N, CA and C atoms as an extended XYZ file, in Angstrom:
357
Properties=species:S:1:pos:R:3:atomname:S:1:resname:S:1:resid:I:1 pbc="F F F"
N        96.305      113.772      120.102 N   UNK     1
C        95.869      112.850      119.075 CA  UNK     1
C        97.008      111.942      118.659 C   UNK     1
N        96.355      111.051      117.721 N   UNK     2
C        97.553      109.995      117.715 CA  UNK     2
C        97.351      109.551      116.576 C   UNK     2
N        98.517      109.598      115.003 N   UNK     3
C        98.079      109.582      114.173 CA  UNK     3
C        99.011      107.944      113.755 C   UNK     3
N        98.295      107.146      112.916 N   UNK     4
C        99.437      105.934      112.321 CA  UNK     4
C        99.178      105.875      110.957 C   UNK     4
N       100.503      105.566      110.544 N   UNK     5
C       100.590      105.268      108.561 CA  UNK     5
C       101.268      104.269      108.470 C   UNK     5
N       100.274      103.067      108.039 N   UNK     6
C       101.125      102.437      107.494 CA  UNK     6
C       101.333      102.461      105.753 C   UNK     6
N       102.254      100.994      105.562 N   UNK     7
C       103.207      101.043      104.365 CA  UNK     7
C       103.638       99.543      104.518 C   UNK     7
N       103.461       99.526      103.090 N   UNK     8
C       104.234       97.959      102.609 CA  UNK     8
C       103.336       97.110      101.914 C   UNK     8
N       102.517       97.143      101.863 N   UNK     9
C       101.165       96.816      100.808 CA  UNK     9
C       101.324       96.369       99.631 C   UNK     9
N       100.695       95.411       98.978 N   UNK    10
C       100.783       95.530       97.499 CA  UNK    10
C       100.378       94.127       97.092 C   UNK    10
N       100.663       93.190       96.286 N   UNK    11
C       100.261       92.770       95.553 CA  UNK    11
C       101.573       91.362       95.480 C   UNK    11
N       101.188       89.999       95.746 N   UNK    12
C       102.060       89.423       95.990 CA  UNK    12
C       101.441       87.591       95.551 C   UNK    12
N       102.382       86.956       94.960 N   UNK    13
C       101.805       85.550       94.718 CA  UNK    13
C       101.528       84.809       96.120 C   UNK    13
N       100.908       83.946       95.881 N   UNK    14
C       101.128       82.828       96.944 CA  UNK    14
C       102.523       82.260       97.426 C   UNK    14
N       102.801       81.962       98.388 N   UNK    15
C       104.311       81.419       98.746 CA  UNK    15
C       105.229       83.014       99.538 C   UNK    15
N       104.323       83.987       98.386 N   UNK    16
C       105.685       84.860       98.817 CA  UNK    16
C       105.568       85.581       99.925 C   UNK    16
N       106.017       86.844      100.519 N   UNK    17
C       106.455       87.200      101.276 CA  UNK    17
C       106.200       89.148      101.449 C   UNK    17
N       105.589       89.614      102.176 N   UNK    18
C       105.270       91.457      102.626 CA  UNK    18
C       106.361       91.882      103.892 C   UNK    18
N       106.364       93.257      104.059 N   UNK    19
C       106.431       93.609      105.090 CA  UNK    19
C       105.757       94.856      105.184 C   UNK    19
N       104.734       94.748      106.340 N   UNK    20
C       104.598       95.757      106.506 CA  UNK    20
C       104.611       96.510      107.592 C   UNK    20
N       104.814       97.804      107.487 N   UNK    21
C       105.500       98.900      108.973 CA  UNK    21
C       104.371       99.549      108.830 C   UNK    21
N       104.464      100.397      110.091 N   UNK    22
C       103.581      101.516      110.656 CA  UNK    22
C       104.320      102.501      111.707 C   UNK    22
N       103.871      103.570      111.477 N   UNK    23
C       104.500      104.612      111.917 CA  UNK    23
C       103.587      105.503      112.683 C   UNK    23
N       103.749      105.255      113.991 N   UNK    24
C       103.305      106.587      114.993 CA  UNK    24
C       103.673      107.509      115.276 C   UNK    24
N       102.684      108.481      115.460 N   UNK    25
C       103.632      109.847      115.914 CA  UNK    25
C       101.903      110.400      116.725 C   UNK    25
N       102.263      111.864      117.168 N   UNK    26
C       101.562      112.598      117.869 CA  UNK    26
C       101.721      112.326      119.483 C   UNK    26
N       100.452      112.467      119.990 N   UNK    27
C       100.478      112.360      121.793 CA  UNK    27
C       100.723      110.541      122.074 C   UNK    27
N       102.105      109.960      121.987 N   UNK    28
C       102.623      108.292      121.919 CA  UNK    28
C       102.671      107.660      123.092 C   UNK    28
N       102.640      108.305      124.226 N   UNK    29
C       102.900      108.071      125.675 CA  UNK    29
C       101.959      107.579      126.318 C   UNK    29
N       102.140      106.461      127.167 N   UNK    30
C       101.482      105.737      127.560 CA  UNK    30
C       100.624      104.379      126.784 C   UNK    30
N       101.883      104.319      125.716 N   UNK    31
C       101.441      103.233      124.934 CA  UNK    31
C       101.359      102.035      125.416 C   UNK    31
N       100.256      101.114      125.415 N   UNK    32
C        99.916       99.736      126.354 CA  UNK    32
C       100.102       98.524      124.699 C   UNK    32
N        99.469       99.255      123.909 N   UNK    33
C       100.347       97.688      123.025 CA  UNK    33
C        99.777       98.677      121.432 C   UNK    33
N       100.577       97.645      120.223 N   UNK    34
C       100.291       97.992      119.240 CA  UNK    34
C       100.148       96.366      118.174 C   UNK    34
N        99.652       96.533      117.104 N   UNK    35
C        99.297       95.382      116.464 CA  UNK    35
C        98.925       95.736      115.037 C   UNK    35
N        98.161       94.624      114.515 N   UNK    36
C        97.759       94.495      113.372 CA  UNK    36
C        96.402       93.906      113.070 C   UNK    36
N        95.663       94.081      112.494 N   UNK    37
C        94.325       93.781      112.376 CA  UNK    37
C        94.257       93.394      111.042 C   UNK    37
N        93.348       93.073      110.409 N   UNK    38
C        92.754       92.326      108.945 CA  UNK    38
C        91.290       92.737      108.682 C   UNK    38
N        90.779       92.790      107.621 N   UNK    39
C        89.587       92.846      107.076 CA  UNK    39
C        89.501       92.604      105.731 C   UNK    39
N        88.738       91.100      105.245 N   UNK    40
C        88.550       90.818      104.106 CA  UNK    40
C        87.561       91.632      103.748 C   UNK    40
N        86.645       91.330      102.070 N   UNK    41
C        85.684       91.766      102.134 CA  UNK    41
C        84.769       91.095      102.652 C   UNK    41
N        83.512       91.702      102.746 N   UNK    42
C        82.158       90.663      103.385 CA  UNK    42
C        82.614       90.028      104.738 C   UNK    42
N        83.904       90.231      105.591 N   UNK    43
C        83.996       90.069      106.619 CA  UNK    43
C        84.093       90.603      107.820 C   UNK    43
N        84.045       90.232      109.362 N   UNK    44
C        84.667       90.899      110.232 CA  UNK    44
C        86.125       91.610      110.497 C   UNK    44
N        86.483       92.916      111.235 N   UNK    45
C        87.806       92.586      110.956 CA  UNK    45
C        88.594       91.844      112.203 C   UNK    45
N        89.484       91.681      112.064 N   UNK    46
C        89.892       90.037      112.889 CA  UNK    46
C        91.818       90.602      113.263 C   UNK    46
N        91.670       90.506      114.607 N   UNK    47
C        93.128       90.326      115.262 CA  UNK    47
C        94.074       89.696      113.779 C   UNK    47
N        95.064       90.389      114.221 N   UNK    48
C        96.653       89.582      113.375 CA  UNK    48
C        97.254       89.092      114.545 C   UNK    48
N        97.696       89.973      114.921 N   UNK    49
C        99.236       90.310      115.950 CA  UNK    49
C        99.305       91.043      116.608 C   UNK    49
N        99.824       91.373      117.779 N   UNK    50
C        99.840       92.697      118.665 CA  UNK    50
C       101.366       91.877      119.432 C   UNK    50
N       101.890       93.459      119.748 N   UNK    51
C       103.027       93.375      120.456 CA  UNK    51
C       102.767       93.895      121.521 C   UNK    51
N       103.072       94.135      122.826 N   UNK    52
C       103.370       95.120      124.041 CA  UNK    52
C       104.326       95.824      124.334 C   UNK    52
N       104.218       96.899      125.111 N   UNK    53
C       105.890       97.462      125.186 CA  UNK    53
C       106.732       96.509      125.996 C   UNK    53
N       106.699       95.424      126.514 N   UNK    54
C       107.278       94.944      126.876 CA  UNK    54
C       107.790       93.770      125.787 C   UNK    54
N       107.476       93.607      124.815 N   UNK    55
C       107.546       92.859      123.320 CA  UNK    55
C       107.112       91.441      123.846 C   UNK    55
N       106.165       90.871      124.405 N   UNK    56
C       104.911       90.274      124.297 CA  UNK    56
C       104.363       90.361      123.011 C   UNK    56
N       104.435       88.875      122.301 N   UNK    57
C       103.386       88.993      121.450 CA  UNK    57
C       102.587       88.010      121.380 C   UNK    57
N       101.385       88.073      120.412 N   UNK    58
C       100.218       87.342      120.297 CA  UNK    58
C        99.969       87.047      118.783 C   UNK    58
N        99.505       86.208      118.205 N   UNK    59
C        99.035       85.758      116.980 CA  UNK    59
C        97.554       85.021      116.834 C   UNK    59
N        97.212       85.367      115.521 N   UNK    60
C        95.678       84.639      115.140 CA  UNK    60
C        96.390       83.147      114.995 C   UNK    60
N        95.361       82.296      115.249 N   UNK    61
C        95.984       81.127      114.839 CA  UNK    61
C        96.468       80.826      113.316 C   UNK    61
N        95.304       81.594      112.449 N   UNK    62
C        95.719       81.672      111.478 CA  UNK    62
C        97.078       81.441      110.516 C   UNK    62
N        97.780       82.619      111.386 N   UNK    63
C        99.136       83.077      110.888 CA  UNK    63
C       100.516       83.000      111.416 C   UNK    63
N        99.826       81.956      112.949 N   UNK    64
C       101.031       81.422      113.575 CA  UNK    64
C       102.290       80.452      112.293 C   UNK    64
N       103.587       81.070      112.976 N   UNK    65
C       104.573       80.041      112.246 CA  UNK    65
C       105.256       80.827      110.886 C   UNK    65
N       104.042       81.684      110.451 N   UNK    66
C       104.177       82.477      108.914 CA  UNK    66
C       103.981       83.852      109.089 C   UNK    66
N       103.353       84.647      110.123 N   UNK    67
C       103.821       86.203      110.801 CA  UNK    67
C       104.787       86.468      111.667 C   UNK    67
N       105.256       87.060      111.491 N   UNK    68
C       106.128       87.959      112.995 CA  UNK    68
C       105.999       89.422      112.924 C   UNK    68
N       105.660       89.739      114.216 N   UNK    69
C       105.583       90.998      114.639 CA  UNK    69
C       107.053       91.323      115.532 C   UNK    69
N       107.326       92.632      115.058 N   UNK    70
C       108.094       93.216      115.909 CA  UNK    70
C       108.177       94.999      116.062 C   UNK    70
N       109.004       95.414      116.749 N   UNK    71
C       108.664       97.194      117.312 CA  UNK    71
C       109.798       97.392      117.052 C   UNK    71
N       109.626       98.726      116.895 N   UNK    72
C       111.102       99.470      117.345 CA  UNK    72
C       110.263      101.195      118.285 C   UNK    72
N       110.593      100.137      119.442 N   UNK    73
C       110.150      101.434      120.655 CA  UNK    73
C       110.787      103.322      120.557 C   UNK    73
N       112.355      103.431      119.906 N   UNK    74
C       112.417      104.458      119.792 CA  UNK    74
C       112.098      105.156      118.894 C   UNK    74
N       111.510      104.194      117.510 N   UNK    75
C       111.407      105.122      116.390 CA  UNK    75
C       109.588      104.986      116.376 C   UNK    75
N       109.209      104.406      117.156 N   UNK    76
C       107.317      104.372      117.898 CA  UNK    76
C       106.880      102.979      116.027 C   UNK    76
N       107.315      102.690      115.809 N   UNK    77
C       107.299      101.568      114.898 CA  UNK    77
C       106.656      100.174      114.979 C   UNK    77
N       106.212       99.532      114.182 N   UNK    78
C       105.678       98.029      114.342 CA  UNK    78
C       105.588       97.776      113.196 C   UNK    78
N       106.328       96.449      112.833 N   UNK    79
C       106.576       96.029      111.259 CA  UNK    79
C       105.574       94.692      111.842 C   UNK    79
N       105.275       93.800      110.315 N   UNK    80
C       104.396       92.921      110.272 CA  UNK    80
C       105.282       92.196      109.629 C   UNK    80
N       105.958       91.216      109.822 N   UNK    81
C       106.800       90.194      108.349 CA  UNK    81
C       106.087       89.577      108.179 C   UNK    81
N       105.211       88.622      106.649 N   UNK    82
C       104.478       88.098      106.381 CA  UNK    82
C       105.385       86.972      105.232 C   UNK    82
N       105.574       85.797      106.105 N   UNK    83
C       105.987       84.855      104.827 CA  UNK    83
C       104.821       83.584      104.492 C   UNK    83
N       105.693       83.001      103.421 N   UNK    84
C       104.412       81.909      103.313 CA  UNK    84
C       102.150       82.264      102.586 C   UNK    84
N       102.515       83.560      102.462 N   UNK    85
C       101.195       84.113      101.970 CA  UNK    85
C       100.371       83.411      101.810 C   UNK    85
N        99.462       83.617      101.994 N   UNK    86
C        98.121       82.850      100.896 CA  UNK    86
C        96.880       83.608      100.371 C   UNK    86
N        96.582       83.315       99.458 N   UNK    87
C        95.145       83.588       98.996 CA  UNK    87
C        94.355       84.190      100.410 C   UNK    87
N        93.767       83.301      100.814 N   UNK    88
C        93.153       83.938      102.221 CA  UNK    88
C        93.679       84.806      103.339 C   UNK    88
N        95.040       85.362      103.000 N   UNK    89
C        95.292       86.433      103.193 CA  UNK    89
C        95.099       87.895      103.190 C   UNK    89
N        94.119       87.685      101.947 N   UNK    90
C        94.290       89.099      101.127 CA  UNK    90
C        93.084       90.101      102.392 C   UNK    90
N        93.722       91.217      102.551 N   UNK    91
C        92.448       91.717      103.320 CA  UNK    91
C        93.301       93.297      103.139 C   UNK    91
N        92.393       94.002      103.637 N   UNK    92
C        93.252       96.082      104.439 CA  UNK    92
C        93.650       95.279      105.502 C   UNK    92
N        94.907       95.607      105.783 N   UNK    93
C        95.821       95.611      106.858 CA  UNK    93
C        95.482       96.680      107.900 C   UNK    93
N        95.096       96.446      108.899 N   UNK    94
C        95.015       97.961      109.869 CA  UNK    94
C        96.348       97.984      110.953 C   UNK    94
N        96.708       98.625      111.165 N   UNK    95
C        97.632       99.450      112.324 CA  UNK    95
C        96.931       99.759      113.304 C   UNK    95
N        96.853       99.157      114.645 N   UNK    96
C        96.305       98.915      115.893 CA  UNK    96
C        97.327       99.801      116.746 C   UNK    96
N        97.348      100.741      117.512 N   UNK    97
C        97.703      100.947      118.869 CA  UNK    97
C        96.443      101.421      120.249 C   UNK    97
N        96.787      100.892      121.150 N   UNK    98
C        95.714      101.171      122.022 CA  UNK    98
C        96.826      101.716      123.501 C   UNK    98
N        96.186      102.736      123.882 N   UNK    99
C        97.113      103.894      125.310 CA  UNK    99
C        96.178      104.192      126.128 C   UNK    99
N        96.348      104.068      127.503 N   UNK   100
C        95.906      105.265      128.636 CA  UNK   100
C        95.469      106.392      128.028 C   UNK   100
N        94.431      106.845      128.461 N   UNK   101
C        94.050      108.258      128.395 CA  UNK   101
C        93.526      108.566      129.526 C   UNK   101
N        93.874      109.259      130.193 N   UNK   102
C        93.010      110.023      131.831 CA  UNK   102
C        92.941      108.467      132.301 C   UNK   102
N        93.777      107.456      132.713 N   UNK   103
C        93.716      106.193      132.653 CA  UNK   103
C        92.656      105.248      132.526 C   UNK   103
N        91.984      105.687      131.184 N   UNK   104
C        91.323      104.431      130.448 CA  UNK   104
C        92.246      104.251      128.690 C   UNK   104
N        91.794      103.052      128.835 N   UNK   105
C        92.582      102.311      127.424 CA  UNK   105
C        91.123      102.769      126.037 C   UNK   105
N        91.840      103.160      124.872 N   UNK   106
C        91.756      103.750      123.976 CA  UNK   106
C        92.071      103.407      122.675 C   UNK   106
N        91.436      103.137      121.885 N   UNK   107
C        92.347      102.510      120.739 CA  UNK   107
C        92.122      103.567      119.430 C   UNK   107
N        93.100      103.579      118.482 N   UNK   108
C        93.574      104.620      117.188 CA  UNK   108
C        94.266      103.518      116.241 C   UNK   108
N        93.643      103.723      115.074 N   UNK   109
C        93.258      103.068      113.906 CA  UNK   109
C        94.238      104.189      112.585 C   UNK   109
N        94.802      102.756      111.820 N   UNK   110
C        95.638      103.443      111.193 CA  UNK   110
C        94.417      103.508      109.572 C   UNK   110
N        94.686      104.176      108.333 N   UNK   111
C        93.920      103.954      107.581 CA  UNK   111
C        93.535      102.860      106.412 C   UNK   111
N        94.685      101.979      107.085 N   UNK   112
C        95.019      100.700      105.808 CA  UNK   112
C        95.645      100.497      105.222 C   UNK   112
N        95.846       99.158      104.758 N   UNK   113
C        96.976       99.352      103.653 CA  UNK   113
C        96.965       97.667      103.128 C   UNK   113
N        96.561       97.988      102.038 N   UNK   114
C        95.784       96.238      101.004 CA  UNK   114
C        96.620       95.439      100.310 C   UNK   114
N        96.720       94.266      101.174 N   UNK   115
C        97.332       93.232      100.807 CA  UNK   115
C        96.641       92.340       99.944 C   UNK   115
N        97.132       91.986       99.051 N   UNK   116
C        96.546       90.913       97.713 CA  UNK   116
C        97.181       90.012       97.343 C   UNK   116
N        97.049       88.856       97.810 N   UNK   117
C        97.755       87.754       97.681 CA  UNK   117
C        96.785       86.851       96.283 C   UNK   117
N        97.930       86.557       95.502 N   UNK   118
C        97.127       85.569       94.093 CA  UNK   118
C        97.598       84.341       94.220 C   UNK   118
N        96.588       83.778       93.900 N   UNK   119
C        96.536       82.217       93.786 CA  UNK   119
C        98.146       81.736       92.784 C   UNK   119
């Protein structure tokens, strides 16, 4: 099994600035990428960012220019830097990793963590 927590959440004006990490642990091997996801209310939830182990990354258009994703492969890690905030930011943050299993790809869901950006 494969468990993630993230952290860094909270409550932030417009303009300013989060970080948030996530932390894997359990069966980690054969990790093919990890990321970040969003969910407002009343919405879908919607790609952020994803990194690869090869540190490949990807962005919503959204949040190009004002996210960065990055890893730290030995400590099984993925921080989110969030500058520039906005209002339409605000959503649960999810913690994305997806791995091989019996080689099919698999994905494990972290439990959230709510960002609130004020006008």
């Amino acid at each position: 099994q494969v468990q993630l927590v993230e952290s860094g959440g909270g409550l932030v004006q417009a303009g300013g600035s989060l970080r948030l990490s996530c932390a894997a642990s359990g069966n980690i091997v054969s990790i093919n990428l990890m990321g970040w996801y969003r969910q407002a209310p009343g919405k879908r939830r919607e790609l952020v960012a994803t990194i690869t182990r090869g540190d490949s990354t990807d962005y919503a258009d959204s949040v190009k220019g004002r996210f960065t994703i990055s890893g730290d492969n030995a400590k099984k890690e993925v921080y989110l830097q969030m500058n520039s905030l906005k209002p339409e930011d605000t959503a649960v943050y999810y913690c994305h990793l997806n791995k091989f299993v019996y080689g099919m790809l698999r994905d494990y869901w972290g439990p959230g963590t709510q960002v609130t950006v004020s006008s």
